[in-house]
Amino acid sequence: MGYLSAAWTVASRDISRFWKYRFWLAGQLAMNLADVFIFALVFNNIVNKAYIPDYLKFMTPGVAAIATFAAAFSIGREVGVEIRREVTQYLLSLPMSRSAFVFGRILGGALRGMIYQVSFLVLAALIVNVPTTTKALYIALTTVMLTFSMSSLAIAISTSTKDFNLQATLRALTYYILFFLSNVFYPKEVLAMRFPPQILQIVINTPVSLASDIYRWGFGYYENVDAVSKILLLLIWSLTLTTLASLAYLRNLTKQ
Amino acid sequence: MNLNTLRALYLLILWDLNKMLRRAVFVAMRVIWFVIQVTVFGLALTAMVRLRGSLPVDVNYYEFYLLGIYTSMLFSISVSRAYDIAEEFEEGIVEYHLSLPISRRVFAVGRTIGGGIASFLFTLPMFAVVLWLLEDVNVEAVIISLSSALLFAMSITGFVLSIVLSLKSGDATDIMFGVLDSLLIRLSTVFYPAVVLSRYAPYLYVALVNPISHIADFLRTLFLFEEYRAIAIASPIAMASYILGLAVGFSSLAMYIVEKKVEGGGWR
């Protein structure tokens, strides 16, 4: 079996198993929609309009960015269960190279993220604005890179321990760090008021912040964003995270 | 209640406390998570919120947020007992517990109290951070708030125990409590006062019966200001009664489920 064919076999298996978790997906969908239709909608009434004229429109592209986490992390949840129940012994015995297997898992997670995120991109188009063809291309590229980053991160984190509670906590902790240390909830101007420039630079250059800014620009909430440099920075993040996570997953797969 | 029952209760409480002590990394991570929430998230939200004009009283949003986020953390940590119990079920420990010469009723009460105390102790460092940030607090308010937080943690643990032992599924537990955690926190007064929620009637109705709203607003009336009582979800006595009722109700539910419904095996 060739490298890509093997990776695709693993990824397509992961995609087909995605629908098995329809209740889990419904739960995740409820959580992300709650951020838009409960948190953002209610919070819009107490936000200073000088900073954010419409909090609902501001939040929706950000939630589309964070939504990739939920679906891509479903693969993390699955590999976590495999490690706990030692299904990994069976997976390692499959007739394919370990690197093809690892790449297939990351690809599967990324594809899950893309499938899940589509509904939130449509929601952003409905709430904010419909993007032009060029901007839609930027949005698509951003989605690919972001989902690969999230899928890699999820796999590395979920396989780092066999403890169920610790796995859940690590997932939640990563989610909150990615979520809060980003501009999903607040614009750069607000962050600049409260935090030193160094922290501000970190926050606005995380993968989720970069993606949120590109989405906001893509859907027409922001007019002036340097989308090219943000895409390039996101590419560096994506390549780094995918490489590091692949190595970590390989190590965790064979760890006794 | 005889001496053997008390000893059984003590051992069950000790079981939960020992489990928590073995989770130093877990505690440290939750504390980091909390620190991020009160520093980065809390300060940024405060910078962009404008309550003047939206509320009939003057409220410092950061102080409002601190007590809200502590409550949400207490709720999330109490809910995370679900994962512990799910893991025990997977490892056969629940069957072992059920086979012990302890009545089911004592088992349910012991796990509810033990889990509640463990969750409560877990959040004490976070509570200390909140008190430090609030600066001017009186001892009476601290004692009452600690007691209500303990009762709240026990009631949520009782609820979690009942549900996990009824579901008997690790996946269902993971999904259900993940959703419940995020929905209930957003549909409560953790981030916004009830007056703001009242613009959306269905959200307000959920917030009115949501235990998180009651404990959050109760702590706010204790620590923040007399004026806050005007916009709290209910009167302080009503909120305190609600928290007490919840603890009694969910402990009774746990006793009923464990005594009448739970059998070993069948875990999915």
Short mmCIF file of C-alpha atoms in Angstrom, two decimals:
data_model
loop_
_atom_site.label_atom_id
_atom_site.label_comp_id
_atom_site.label_asym_id
_atom_site.label_seq_id
_atom_site.Cartn_x
_atom_site.Cartn_y
_atom_site.Cartn_z
CA MET A 1 0.00 0.00 0.00
CA GLY A 2 1.44 3.39 -0.99
CA TYR A 3 2.03 6.10 1.56
CA LEU A 4 -0.81 8.39 0.47
CA SER A 5 -3.20 5.53 -0.17
CA ALA A 6 -2.55 4.18 3.33
CA ALA A 7 -3.00 7.63 4.88
CA TRP A 8 -6.25 8.09 2.96
CA THR A 9 -7.53 4.68 4.17
CA VAL A 10 -6.96 5.78 7.77
CA ALA A 11 -8.45 9.22 7.17
CA SER A 12 -11.54 7.93 5.37
CA ARG A 13 -12.13 5.45 8.21
CA ASP A 14 -11.98 8.36 10.65
CA ILE A 15 -14.43 10.38 8.56
CA SER A 16 -16.90 7.52 8.35
CA ARG A 17 -16.64 7.06 12.11
CA PHE A 18 -17.34 10.76 12.57
CA TRP A 19 -21.08 10.19 11.99
CA LYS A 20 -21.10 7.61 14.75
CA TYR A 21 -20.70 10.54 17.12
CA ARG A 22 -23.76 12.40 15.90
CA PHE A 23 -24.94 13.01 19.48
CA TRP A 24 -21.55 14.28 20.46
CA LEU A 25 -21.57 16.49 17.37
CA ALA A 26 -25.00 17.80 18.28
CA GLY A 27 -23.64 18.64 21.72
CA GLN A 28 -20.65 20.47 20.28
CA LEU A 29 -22.90 22.31 17.87
CA ALA A 30 -25.09 23.37 20.78
CA MET A 31 -22.03 24.70 22.62
CA ASN A 32 -20.77 26.74 19.66
CA LEU A 33 -24.23 28.03 18.83
CA ALA A 34 -24.64 28.98 22.51
CA ASP A 35 -21.59 31.22 22.15
CA VAL A 36 -23.23 33.04 19.25
CA PHE A 37 -26.92 33.03 20.13
CA ILE A 38 -26.66 33.27 23.92
CA PHE A 39 -23.34 34.78 24.95
CA ALA A 40 -22.79 37.17 22.04
CA LEU A 41 -26.44 38.15 21.75
CA VAL A 42 -26.83 38.97 25.45
CA PHE A 43 -23.38 40.51 25.79
CA ASN A 44 -24.12 42.81 22.86
CA ASN A 45 -26.36 44.77 25.24
CA ILE A 46 -23.54 45.67 27.63
CA VAL A 47 -20.60 46.07 25.26
CA ASN A 48 -19.22 49.55 24.75
CA LYS A 49 -20.28 50.35 21.18
CA ALA A 50 -17.22 52.58 20.74
CA TYR A 51 -15.06 49.45 20.62
CA ILE A 52 -17.44 46.93 19.09
CA PRO A 53 -20.48 48.31 17.27
CA ASP A 54 -22.07 44.87 16.86
CA TYR A 55 -20.79 42.13 19.14
CA LEU A 56 -22.82 39.40 17.41
CA LYS A 57 -21.17 40.17 14.05
CA PHE A 58 -17.79 40.42 15.74
CA MET A 59 -18.11 37.08 17.54
CA THR A 60 -19.58 34.92 14.77
CA PRO A 61 -16.40 34.63 12.60
CA GLY A 62 -14.41 34.05 15.80
CA VAL A 63 -16.71 31.21 16.78
CA ALA A 64 -16.24 29.75 13.28
CA ALA A 65 -12.50 29.68 14.03
CA ILE A 66 -12.90 28.05 17.43
CA ALA A 67 -15.47 25.58 16.03
CA THR A 68 -12.66 23.80 14.19
CA PHE A 69 -11.26 22.94 17.59
CA ALA A 70 -14.39 21.05 18.63
CA ALA A 71 -14.56 18.79 15.59
CA ALA A 72 -10.83 18.36 15.10
CA PHE A 73 -10.58 17.50 18.78
CA SER A 74 -13.07 14.66 18.31
CA ILE A 75 -10.17 12.78 16.76
CA GLY A 76 -8.18 13.54 19.91
CA ARG A 77 -10.94 12.09 22.01
CA GLU A 78 -10.93 8.94 19.90
CA VAL A 79 -7.17 8.38 19.94
CA GLY A 80 -7.29 9.02 23.70
CA VAL A 81 -9.78 6.16 24.11
CA GLU A 82 -7.61 3.93 21.88
CA ILE A 83 -4.58 4.56 24.07
CA ARG A 84 -6.58 3.87 27.25
CA ARG A 85 -8.08 0.65 25.88
CA GLU A 86 -4.80 -0.34 24.19
CA VAL A 87 -6.37 -0.58 20.72
CA THR A 88 -3.10 0.99 19.59
CA GLN A 89 -1.48 -2.47 19.59
CA TYR A 90 -3.89 -3.50 16.85
CA LEU A 91 -3.43 -0.23 14.94
CA LEU A 92 0.36 -0.62 14.99
CA SER A 93 0.04 -4.10 13.50
CA LEU A 94 -1.72 -2.78 10.36
CA PRO A 95 0.22 -3.23 7.08
CA MET A 96 1.26 0.39 6.64
CA SER A 97 4.11 2.60 7.76
CA ARG A 98 3.70 4.35 11.09
CA SER A 99 4.21 7.75 9.54
CA ALA A 100 1.42 7.08 6.99
CA PHE A 101 -0.82 6.00 9.85
CA VAL A 102 -0.04 9.16 11.87
CA PHE A 103 -0.54 11.42 8.86
CA GLY A 104 -3.84 9.66 8.12
CA ARG A 105 -5.09 10.36 11.65
CA ILE A 106 -4.14 14.04 11.42
CA LEU A 107 -5.75 14.29 7.99
CA GLY A 108 -8.89 12.59 9.29
CA GLY A 109 -9.11 15.06 12.18
CA ALA A 110 -8.56 18.01 9.86
CA LEU A 111 -11.27 16.81 7.47
CA ARG A 112 -13.67 16.39 10.37
CA GLY A 113 -12.90 19.98 11.38
CA MET A 114 -13.59 21.23 7.86
CA ILE A 115 -16.88 19.35 7.57
CA TYR A 116 -18.04 20.63 10.95
CA GLN A 117 -16.93 24.19 10.32
CA VAL A 118 -18.86 24.60 7.06
CA SER A 119 -22.12 25.28 8.93
CA PHE A 120 -20.44 28.05 10.96
CA LEU A 121 -18.98 29.63 7.85
CA VAL A 122 -22.47 29.67 6.34
CA LEU A 123 -23.76 31.19 9.59
CA ALA A 124 -21.07 33.88 9.42
CA ALA A 125 -22.04 34.64 5.81
CA LEU A 126 -25.67 35.00 6.92
CA ILE A 127 -24.98 37.13 9.99
CA VAL A 128 -22.04 39.23 8.74
CA ASN A 129 -21.72 39.24 4.95
CA VAL A 130 -21.26 36.96 1.94
CA PRO A 131 -17.54 36.93 0.93
CA THR A 132 -16.23 37.67 -2.56
CA THR A 133 -14.57 34.84 -4.54
CA THR A 134 -11.02 35.95 -3.62
CA LYS A 135 -11.90 36.32 0.02
CA ALA A 136 -13.67 32.93 -0.03
CA LEU A 137 -10.38 31.42 -1.23
CA TYR A 138 -8.54 33.00 1.71
CA ILE A 139 -11.22 31.66 4.06
CA ALA A 140 -10.83 28.15 2.59
CA LEU A 141 -7.02 28.24 2.91
CA THR A 142 -7.33 29.46 6.49
CA THR A 143 -9.73 26.64 7.30
CA VAL A 144 -7.35 23.99 5.92
CA MET A 145 -4.38 25.28 7.92
CA LEU A 146 -6.35 25.83 11.10
CA THR A 147 -7.96 22.39 11.06
CA PHE A 148 -4.58 20.71 10.51
CA SER A 149 -3.16 22.65 13.46
CA MET A 150 -6.10 21.75 15.72
CA SER A 151 -6.17 18.11 14.71
CA SER A 152 -2.42 17.75 15.36
CA LEU A 153 -2.65 19.48 18.70
CA ALA A 154 -5.60 17.32 19.76
CA ILE A 155 -3.86 14.06 18.88
CA ALA A 156 -0.66 15.02 20.69
CA ILE A 157 -2.51 16.15 23.83
CA SER A 158 -5.03 13.31 24.08
CA THR A 159 -2.39 10.61 23.75
CA SER A 160 -0.04 12.11 26.31
CA THR A 161 -1.86 10.38 29.20
CA LYS A 162 -4.08 7.32 29.76
CA ASP A 163 -6.00 9.05 32.56
CA PHE A 164 -9.55 9.81 31.35
CA ASN A 165 -10.05 12.79 33.67
CA LEU A 166 -6.64 14.22 32.84
CA GLN A 167 -7.32 13.78 29.12
CA ALA A 168 -10.60 15.70 29.47
CA THR A 169 -8.91 18.40 31.55
CA LEU A 170 -6.03 18.80 29.12
CA ARG A 171 -8.48 19.11 26.26
CA ALA A 172 -10.50 21.71 28.15
CA LEU A 173 -7.38 23.59 29.25
CA THR A 174 -6.10 23.76 25.67
CA TYR A 175 -9.51 24.93 24.54
CA TYR A 176 -9.59 27.73 27.11
CA ILE A 177 -6.02 28.81 26.43
CA LEU A 178 -6.70 28.91 22.67
CA PHE A 179 -10.01 30.62 23.24
CA PHE A 180 -9.09 33.22 25.85
CA LEU A 181 -5.61 33.96 24.54
CA SER A 182 -7.06 34.99 21.22
CA ASN A 183 -9.13 37.78 19.75
CA VAL A 184 -12.27 35.66 19.47
CA PHE A 185 -13.94 37.54 22.33
CA TYR A 186 -12.29 40.95 22.18
CA PRO A 187 -10.69 43.19 19.55
CA LYS A 188 -7.02 44.20 19.49
CA GLU A 189 -7.87 47.72 20.74
CA VAL A 190 -9.36 46.36 23.97
CA LEU A 191 -6.39 44.06 24.54
CA ALA A 192 -3.98 46.95 23.93
CA MET A 193 -5.70 48.92 26.71
CA ARG A 194 -5.18 46.22 29.31
CA PHE A 195 -2.03 44.32 28.45
CA PRO A 196 1.63 45.08 27.77
CA PRO A 197 2.67 45.08 24.10
CA GLN A 198 4.52 41.75 24.45
CA ILE A 199 1.39 39.91 25.63
CA LEU A 200 -0.66 41.67 22.98
CA GLN A 201 1.74 40.42 20.31
CA ILE A 202 1.45 36.85 21.58
CA VAL A 203 -2.35 36.96 21.70
CA ILE A 204 -2.86 38.41 18.23
CA ASN A 205 -0.44 35.95 16.65
CA THR A 206 -1.90 32.68 17.92
CA PRO A 207 -3.41 30.43 15.20
CA VAL A 208 -6.99 31.09 16.37
CA SER A 209 -6.44 34.90 16.41
CA LEU A 210 -4.87 34.87 12.96
CA ALA A 211 -7.73 32.78 11.59
CA SER A 212 -10.37 34.98 13.31
CA ASP A 213 -8.89 38.11 11.75
CA ILE A 214 -8.81 36.54 8.28
CA TYR A 215 -12.41 35.35 8.67
CA ARG A 216 -13.55 38.80 9.88
CA TRP A 217 -11.85 40.35 6.89
CA GLY A 218 -13.19 37.65 4.57
CA PHE A 219 -16.76 38.14 5.70
CA GLY A 220 -16.43 41.91 5.53
CA TYR A 221 -16.47 42.82 9.23
CA TYR A 222 -12.95 44.29 8.94
CA GLU A 223 -11.92 46.21 5.86
CA ASN A 224 -8.15 46.49 6.29
CA VAL A 225 -6.30 43.34 7.31
CA ASP A 226 -2.92 42.19 5.98
CA ALA A 227 -4.35 38.83 5.00
CA VAL A 228 -1.25 37.61 3.12
CA SER A 229 1.13 37.93 6.08
CA LYS A 230 -1.47 36.42 8.39
CA ILE A 231 -1.91 33.46 6.05
CA LEU A 232 1.88 32.96 5.92
CA LEU A 233 2.16 33.10 9.70
CA LEU A 234 -0.68 30.61 10.01
CA LEU A 235 1.15 28.33 7.56
CA ILE A 236 4.25 28.41 9.80
CA TRP A 237 2.08 27.56 12.83
CA SER A 238 0.37 24.76 10.96
CA LEU A 239 3.60 23.15 9.72
CA THR A 240 5.26 23.41 13.12
CA LEU A 241 2.30 22.00 15.05
CA THR A 242 1.75 19.16 12.57
CA THR A 243 5.42 18.13 12.68
CA LEU A 244 5.71 18.29 16.47
CA ALA A 245 2.38 16.53 17.01
CA SER A 246 3.28 13.75 14.57
CA LEU A 247 6.47 13.07 16.51
CA ALA A 248 4.61 13.15 19.83
CA TYR A 249 1.87 10.80 18.58
CA LEU A 250 4.46 8.36 17.22
CA ARG A 251 6.18 8.34 20.60
CA ASN A 252 2.92 7.98 22.54
CA LEU A 253 1.74 5.13 20.29
CA THR A 254 4.68 2.97 21.19
CA LYS A 255 5.10 4.07 24.81
CA GLN A 256 4.39 1.26 27.30
CA MET B 1 -27.15 6.27 62.68
CA ASN B 2 -24.70 3.88 64.36
CA LEU B 3 -20.92 3.92 64.62
CA ASN B 4 -20.46 1.53 61.67
CA THR B 5 -22.49 3.81 59.43
CA LEU B 6 -20.42 6.80 60.47
CA ARG B 7 -17.23 4.88 59.84
CA ALA B 8 -18.47 3.83 56.38
CA LEU B 9 -19.34 7.44 55.60
CA TYR B 10 -15.92 8.56 56.78
CA LEU B 11 -14.17 5.97 54.59
CA LEU B 12 -16.19 6.96 51.53
CA ILE B 13 -15.40 10.64 52.06
CA LEU B 14 -11.75 9.73 52.52
CA TRP B 15 -11.85 7.81 49.23
CA ASP B 16 -12.84 10.95 47.33
CA LEU B 17 -10.38 13.15 49.21
CA ASN B 18 -7.50 10.74 48.57
CA LYS B 19 -8.38 10.70 44.89
CA MET B 20 -8.17 14.46 44.81
CA LEU B 21 -4.83 14.52 46.65
CA ARG B 22 -3.39 12.21 44.00
CA ARG B 23 -4.32 14.75 41.34
CA ALA B 24 -1.84 17.52 42.05
CA VAL B 25 -1.24 18.12 38.32
CA PHE B 26 -4.95 18.28 37.71
CA VAL B 27 -5.41 20.87 40.48
CA ALA B 28 -2.49 22.94 39.22
CA MET B 29 -3.92 22.98 35.69
CA ARG B 30 -7.33 24.11 36.85
CA VAL B 31 -5.72 26.88 38.90
CA ILE B 32 -3.77 28.05 35.82
CA TRP B 33 -7.01 27.98 33.86
CA PHE B 34 -8.68 30.09 36.52
CA VAL B 35 -5.80 32.58 36.62
CA ILE B 36 -6.09 33.03 32.83
CA GLN B 37 -9.81 33.60 33.22
CA VAL B 38 -9.47 36.30 35.90
CA THR B 39 -6.52 38.02 34.30
CA VAL B 40 -6.69 37.88 30.52
CA PHE B 41 -10.37 37.20 29.95
CA GLY B 42 -11.79 39.07 32.95
CA LEU B 43 -9.73 42.22 32.42
CA ALA B 44 -10.42 42.30 28.69
CA LEU B 45 -14.15 41.84 29.18
CA THR B 46 -14.17 44.58 31.82
CA ALA B 47 -12.40 46.93 29.43
CA MET B 48 -15.09 46.56 26.79
CA VAL B 49 -18.17 46.39 29.01
CA ARG B 50 -20.25 49.45 29.72
CA LEU B 51 -22.84 48.79 32.41
CA ARG B 52 -23.72 52.42 33.11
CA GLY B 53 -27.13 53.06 31.63
CA SER B 54 -27.92 49.34 31.35
CA LEU B 55 -28.45 48.81 35.07
CA PRO B 56 -30.36 50.76 37.72
CA VAL B 57 -27.38 50.47 40.11
CA ASP B 58 -23.66 51.11 39.76
CA VAL B 59 -21.78 47.81 39.42
CA ASN B 60 -18.05 47.22 39.02
CA TYR B 61 -18.03 44.61 36.24
CA TYR B 62 -14.69 43.08 37.25
CA GLU B 63 -15.92 42.35 40.79
CA PHE B 64 -19.18 41.07 39.34
CA TYR B 65 -17.21 38.81 36.98
CA LEU B 66 -14.84 37.48 39.68
CA LEU B 67 -17.62 35.96 41.77
CA GLY B 68 -19.39 34.69 38.66
CA ILE B 69 -16.34 32.96 37.30
CA TYR B 70 -15.54 31.41 40.70
CA THR B 71 -19.05 29.95 40.73
CA SER B 72 -18.70 28.59 37.20
CA MET B 73 -15.39 27.00 38.21
CA LEU B 74 -16.98 25.40 41.27
CA PHE B 75 -19.76 24.06 39.06
CA SER B 76 -17.36 22.72 36.40
CA ILE B 77 -15.14 21.02 38.97
CA SER B 78 -18.14 19.44 40.70
CA VAL B 79 -19.39 18.28 37.30
CA SER B 80 -15.96 16.80 36.54
CA ARG B 81 -16.67 14.21 39.27
CA ALA B 82 -18.69 12.62 36.47
CA TYR B 83 -15.45 11.67 34.68
CA ASP B 84 -14.04 10.19 37.88
CA ILE B 85 -17.13 8.08 38.45
CA ALA B 86 -17.21 7.05 34.78
CA GLU B 87 -13.61 5.94 35.06
CA GLU B 88 -14.35 4.00 38.25
CA PHE B 89 -17.17 2.23 36.46
CA GLU B 90 -14.87 1.31 33.55
CA GLU B 91 -12.31 -0.08 35.99
CA GLY B 92 -14.90 -2.07 37.94
CA ILE B 93 -14.46 0.00 41.09
CA VAL B 94 -18.15 0.86 41.29
CA GLU B 95 -19.01 -2.86 41.34
CA TYR B 96 -16.43 -3.30 44.08
CA HIS B 97 -18.00 -0.44 46.06
CA LEU B 98 -21.49 -1.89 45.61
CA SER B 99 -20.29 -5.24 46.95
CA LEU B 100 -18.95 -3.73 50.18
CA PRO B 101 -20.92 -4.28 53.38
CA ILE B 102 -22.25 -0.71 53.24
CA SER B 103 -25.88 0.16 52.64
CA ARG B 104 -26.60 1.70 49.25
CA ARG B 105 -28.04 4.76 50.96
CA VAL B 106 -24.84 5.35 52.93
CA PHE B 107 -22.82 4.76 49.77
CA ALA B 108 -24.79 7.46 47.90
CA VAL B 109 -24.56 9.96 50.76
CA GLY B 110 -20.86 9.22 51.32
CA ARG B 111 -19.95 9.73 47.67
CA THR B 112 -22.09 12.87 47.46
CA ILE B 113 -20.51 14.43 50.54
CA GLY B 114 -17.00 13.18 49.66
CA GLY B 115 -17.22 14.41 46.07
CA GLY B 116 -18.68 17.71 47.24
CA ILE B 117 -15.94 18.28 49.81
CA ALA B 118 -13.24 17.32 47.30
CA SER B 119 -14.62 19.75 44.69
CA PHE B 120 -14.98 22.47 47.30
CA LEU B 121 -11.41 22.04 48.59
CA PHE B 122 -10.23 22.02 45.01
CA THR B 123 -11.62 25.51 44.45
CA LEU B 124 -10.30 27.00 47.71
CA PRO B 125 -7.11 28.41 46.08
CA MET B 126 -9.33 30.08 43.48
CA PHE B 127 -11.62 31.45 46.15
CA ALA B 128 -8.56 32.86 47.92
CA VAL B 129 -7.54 34.60 44.68
CA VAL B 130 -11.03 36.11 44.40
CA LEU B 131 -10.94 37.35 48.01
CA TRP B 132 -7.51 38.84 47.44
CA LEU B 133 -8.74 40.66 44.33
CA LEU B 134 -11.90 41.87 46.08
CA GLU B 135 -9.69 43.32 48.86
CA ASP B 136 -12.25 44.54 51.40
CA VAL B 137 -14.21 41.52 52.66
CA ASN B 138 -15.75 40.71 56.03
CA VAL B 139 -15.30 37.43 57.88
CA GLU B 140 -19.02 36.76 58.18
CA ALA B 141 -19.45 36.93 54.41
CA VAL B 142 -16.48 34.57 53.94
CA ILE B 143 -17.94 31.96 56.31
CA ILE B 144 -21.41 32.10 54.77
CA SER B 145 -20.04 31.97 51.24
CA LEU B 146 -17.80 28.99 52.03
CA SER B 147 -20.74 27.11 53.55
CA SER B 148 -22.97 27.83 50.57
CA ALA B 149 -20.19 26.86 48.14
CA LEU B 150 -19.78 23.53 49.96
CA LEU B 151 -23.52 22.87 49.84
CA PHE B 152 -23.62 23.77 46.16
CA ALA B 153 -20.69 21.44 45.37
CA MET B 154 -22.42 18.59 47.24
CA SER B 155 -25.69 19.12 45.40
CA ILE B 156 -24.00 19.10 41.99
CA THR B 157 -22.03 15.98 42.94
CA GLY B 158 -25.28 14.27 43.99
CA PHE B 159 -26.81 15.17 40.63
CA VAL B 160 -23.74 13.98 38.72
CA LEU B 161 -23.64 10.68 40.64
CA SER B 162 -27.30 10.03 39.83
CA ILE B 163 -26.90 10.76 36.15
CA VAL B 164 -23.63 8.87 35.58
CA LEU B 165 -24.89 5.77 37.35
CA SER B 166 -28.08 5.92 35.31
CA LEU B 167 -26.38 6.50 31.94
CA LYS B 168 -23.66 3.87 32.47
CA SER B 169 -21.76 5.15 29.44
CA GLY B 170 -18.41 6.93 29.34
CA ASP B 171 -19.21 8.57 26.00
CA ALA B 172 -22.69 9.69 27.03
CA THR B 173 -21.26 11.07 30.28
CA ASP B 174 -18.56 13.00 28.43
CA ILE B 175 -21.06 14.48 25.97
CA MET B 176 -23.88 15.22 28.37
CA PHE B 177 -21.82 16.99 30.99
CA GLY B 178 -19.81 18.90 28.39
CA VAL B 179 -23.00 20.33 26.93
CA LEU B 180 -24.67 20.88 30.29
CA ASP B 181 -21.61 22.69 31.58
CA SER B 182 -21.40 25.13 28.69
CA LEU B 183 -25.13 25.76 28.30
CA LEU B 184 -25.90 26.26 31.98
CA ILE B 185 -22.97 28.64 32.46
CA ARG B 186 -24.05 30.81 29.51
CA LEU B 187 -27.69 30.71 30.56
CA SER B 188 -26.90 31.99 34.03
CA THR B 189 -25.84 35.26 35.60
CA VAL B 190 -22.13 34.35 35.51
CA PHE B 191 -21.31 36.87 32.76
CA TYR B 192 -24.27 39.24 32.79
CA PRO B 193 -26.82 40.37 35.38
CA ALA B 194 -30.39 39.08 35.24
CA VAL B 195 -31.59 42.54 34.15
CA VAL B 196 -29.61 42.20 30.92
CA LEU B 197 -30.86 38.64 30.40
CA SER B 198 -34.44 39.83 30.85
CA ARG B 199 -34.40 41.21 27.30
CA TYR B 200 -34.60 37.59 26.12
CA ALA B 201 -37.48 35.96 27.99
CA PRO B 202 -36.57 32.27 27.39
CA TYR B 203 -33.00 32.90 28.58
CA LEU B 204 -34.26 34.66 31.67
CA TYR B 205 -36.59 31.80 32.58
CA VAL B 206 -33.72 29.31 32.39
CA ALA B 207 -31.50 31.63 34.42
CA LEU B 208 -34.21 31.95 37.07
CA VAL B 209 -34.18 28.20 37.78
CA ASN B 210 -30.48 27.73 37.06
CA PRO B 211 -28.59 26.84 40.28
CA ILE B 212 -25.47 28.65 39.00
CA SER B 213 -27.39 31.96 38.89
CA HIS B 214 -28.53 31.50 42.47
CA ILE B 215 -25.13 30.74 43.94
CA ALA B 216 -23.41 33.46 41.87
CA ASP B 217 -25.90 36.16 42.84
CA PHE B 218 -25.95 34.98 46.45
CA LEU B 219 -22.16 35.41 46.70
CA ARG B 220 -22.45 38.82 45.03
CA THR B 221 -25.03 40.03 47.53
CA LEU B 222 -22.72 38.84 50.32
CA PHE B 223 -19.53 40.47 49.06
CA LEU B 224 -20.28 43.29 46.76
CA PHE B 225 -22.91 45.71 47.77
CA GLU B 226 -26.30 46.24 49.26
CA GLU B 227 -27.40 47.81 45.98
CA TYR B 228 -26.76 44.56 44.13
CA ARG B 229 -29.76 43.05 45.90
CA ALA B 230 -31.96 45.21 43.68
CA ILE B 231 -30.81 43.40 40.53
CA ALA B 232 -30.06 39.92 41.92
CA ILE B 233 -32.04 36.99 40.59
CA ALA B 234 -33.96 36.64 43.90
CA SER B 235 -33.80 37.80 47.51
CA PRO B 236 -30.82 36.50 49.57
CA ILE B 237 -33.10 34.31 51.70
CA ALA B 238 -34.73 32.80 48.61
CA MET B 239 -31.33 32.11 47.02
CA ALA B 240 -29.97 30.53 50.22
CA SER B 241 -33.09 28.36 50.49
CA TYR B 242 -32.71 27.33 46.86
CA ILE B 243 -29.10 26.21 47.44
CA LEU B 244 -30.10 24.27 50.57
CA GLY B 245 -33.08 22.70 48.80
CA LEU B 246 -30.88 21.71 45.90
CA ALA B 247 -28.42 19.91 48.20
CA VAL B 248 -31.21 17.99 49.93
CA GLY B 249 -33.01 17.25 46.66
CA PHE B 250 -30.03 15.97 44.70
CA SER B 251 -28.69 13.93 47.64
CA SER B 252 -32.10 12.28 47.89
CA LEU B 253 -32.09 11.65 44.13
CA ALA B 254 -28.64 10.02 44.41
CA MET B 255 -29.91 7.82 47.27
CA TYR B 256 -32.96 6.80 45.23
CA ILE B 257 -30.94 5.98 42.10
CA VAL B 258 -28.23 4.05 43.94
CA GLU B 259 -30.70 2.19 46.14
CA LYS B 260 -33.36 1.33 43.56
CA LYS B 261 -31.83 1.47 40.10
CA VAL B 262 -28.12 0.65 40.05
CA GLU B 263 -26.82 -2.83 39.40
CA GLY B 264 -23.29 -3.92 38.59
CA GLY B 265 -22.21 -4.34 34.94
CA GLY B 266 -23.86 -3.04 31.79
CA TRP B 267 -21.30 -0.28 31.35
CA ARG B 268 -20.98 0.91 27.77
#
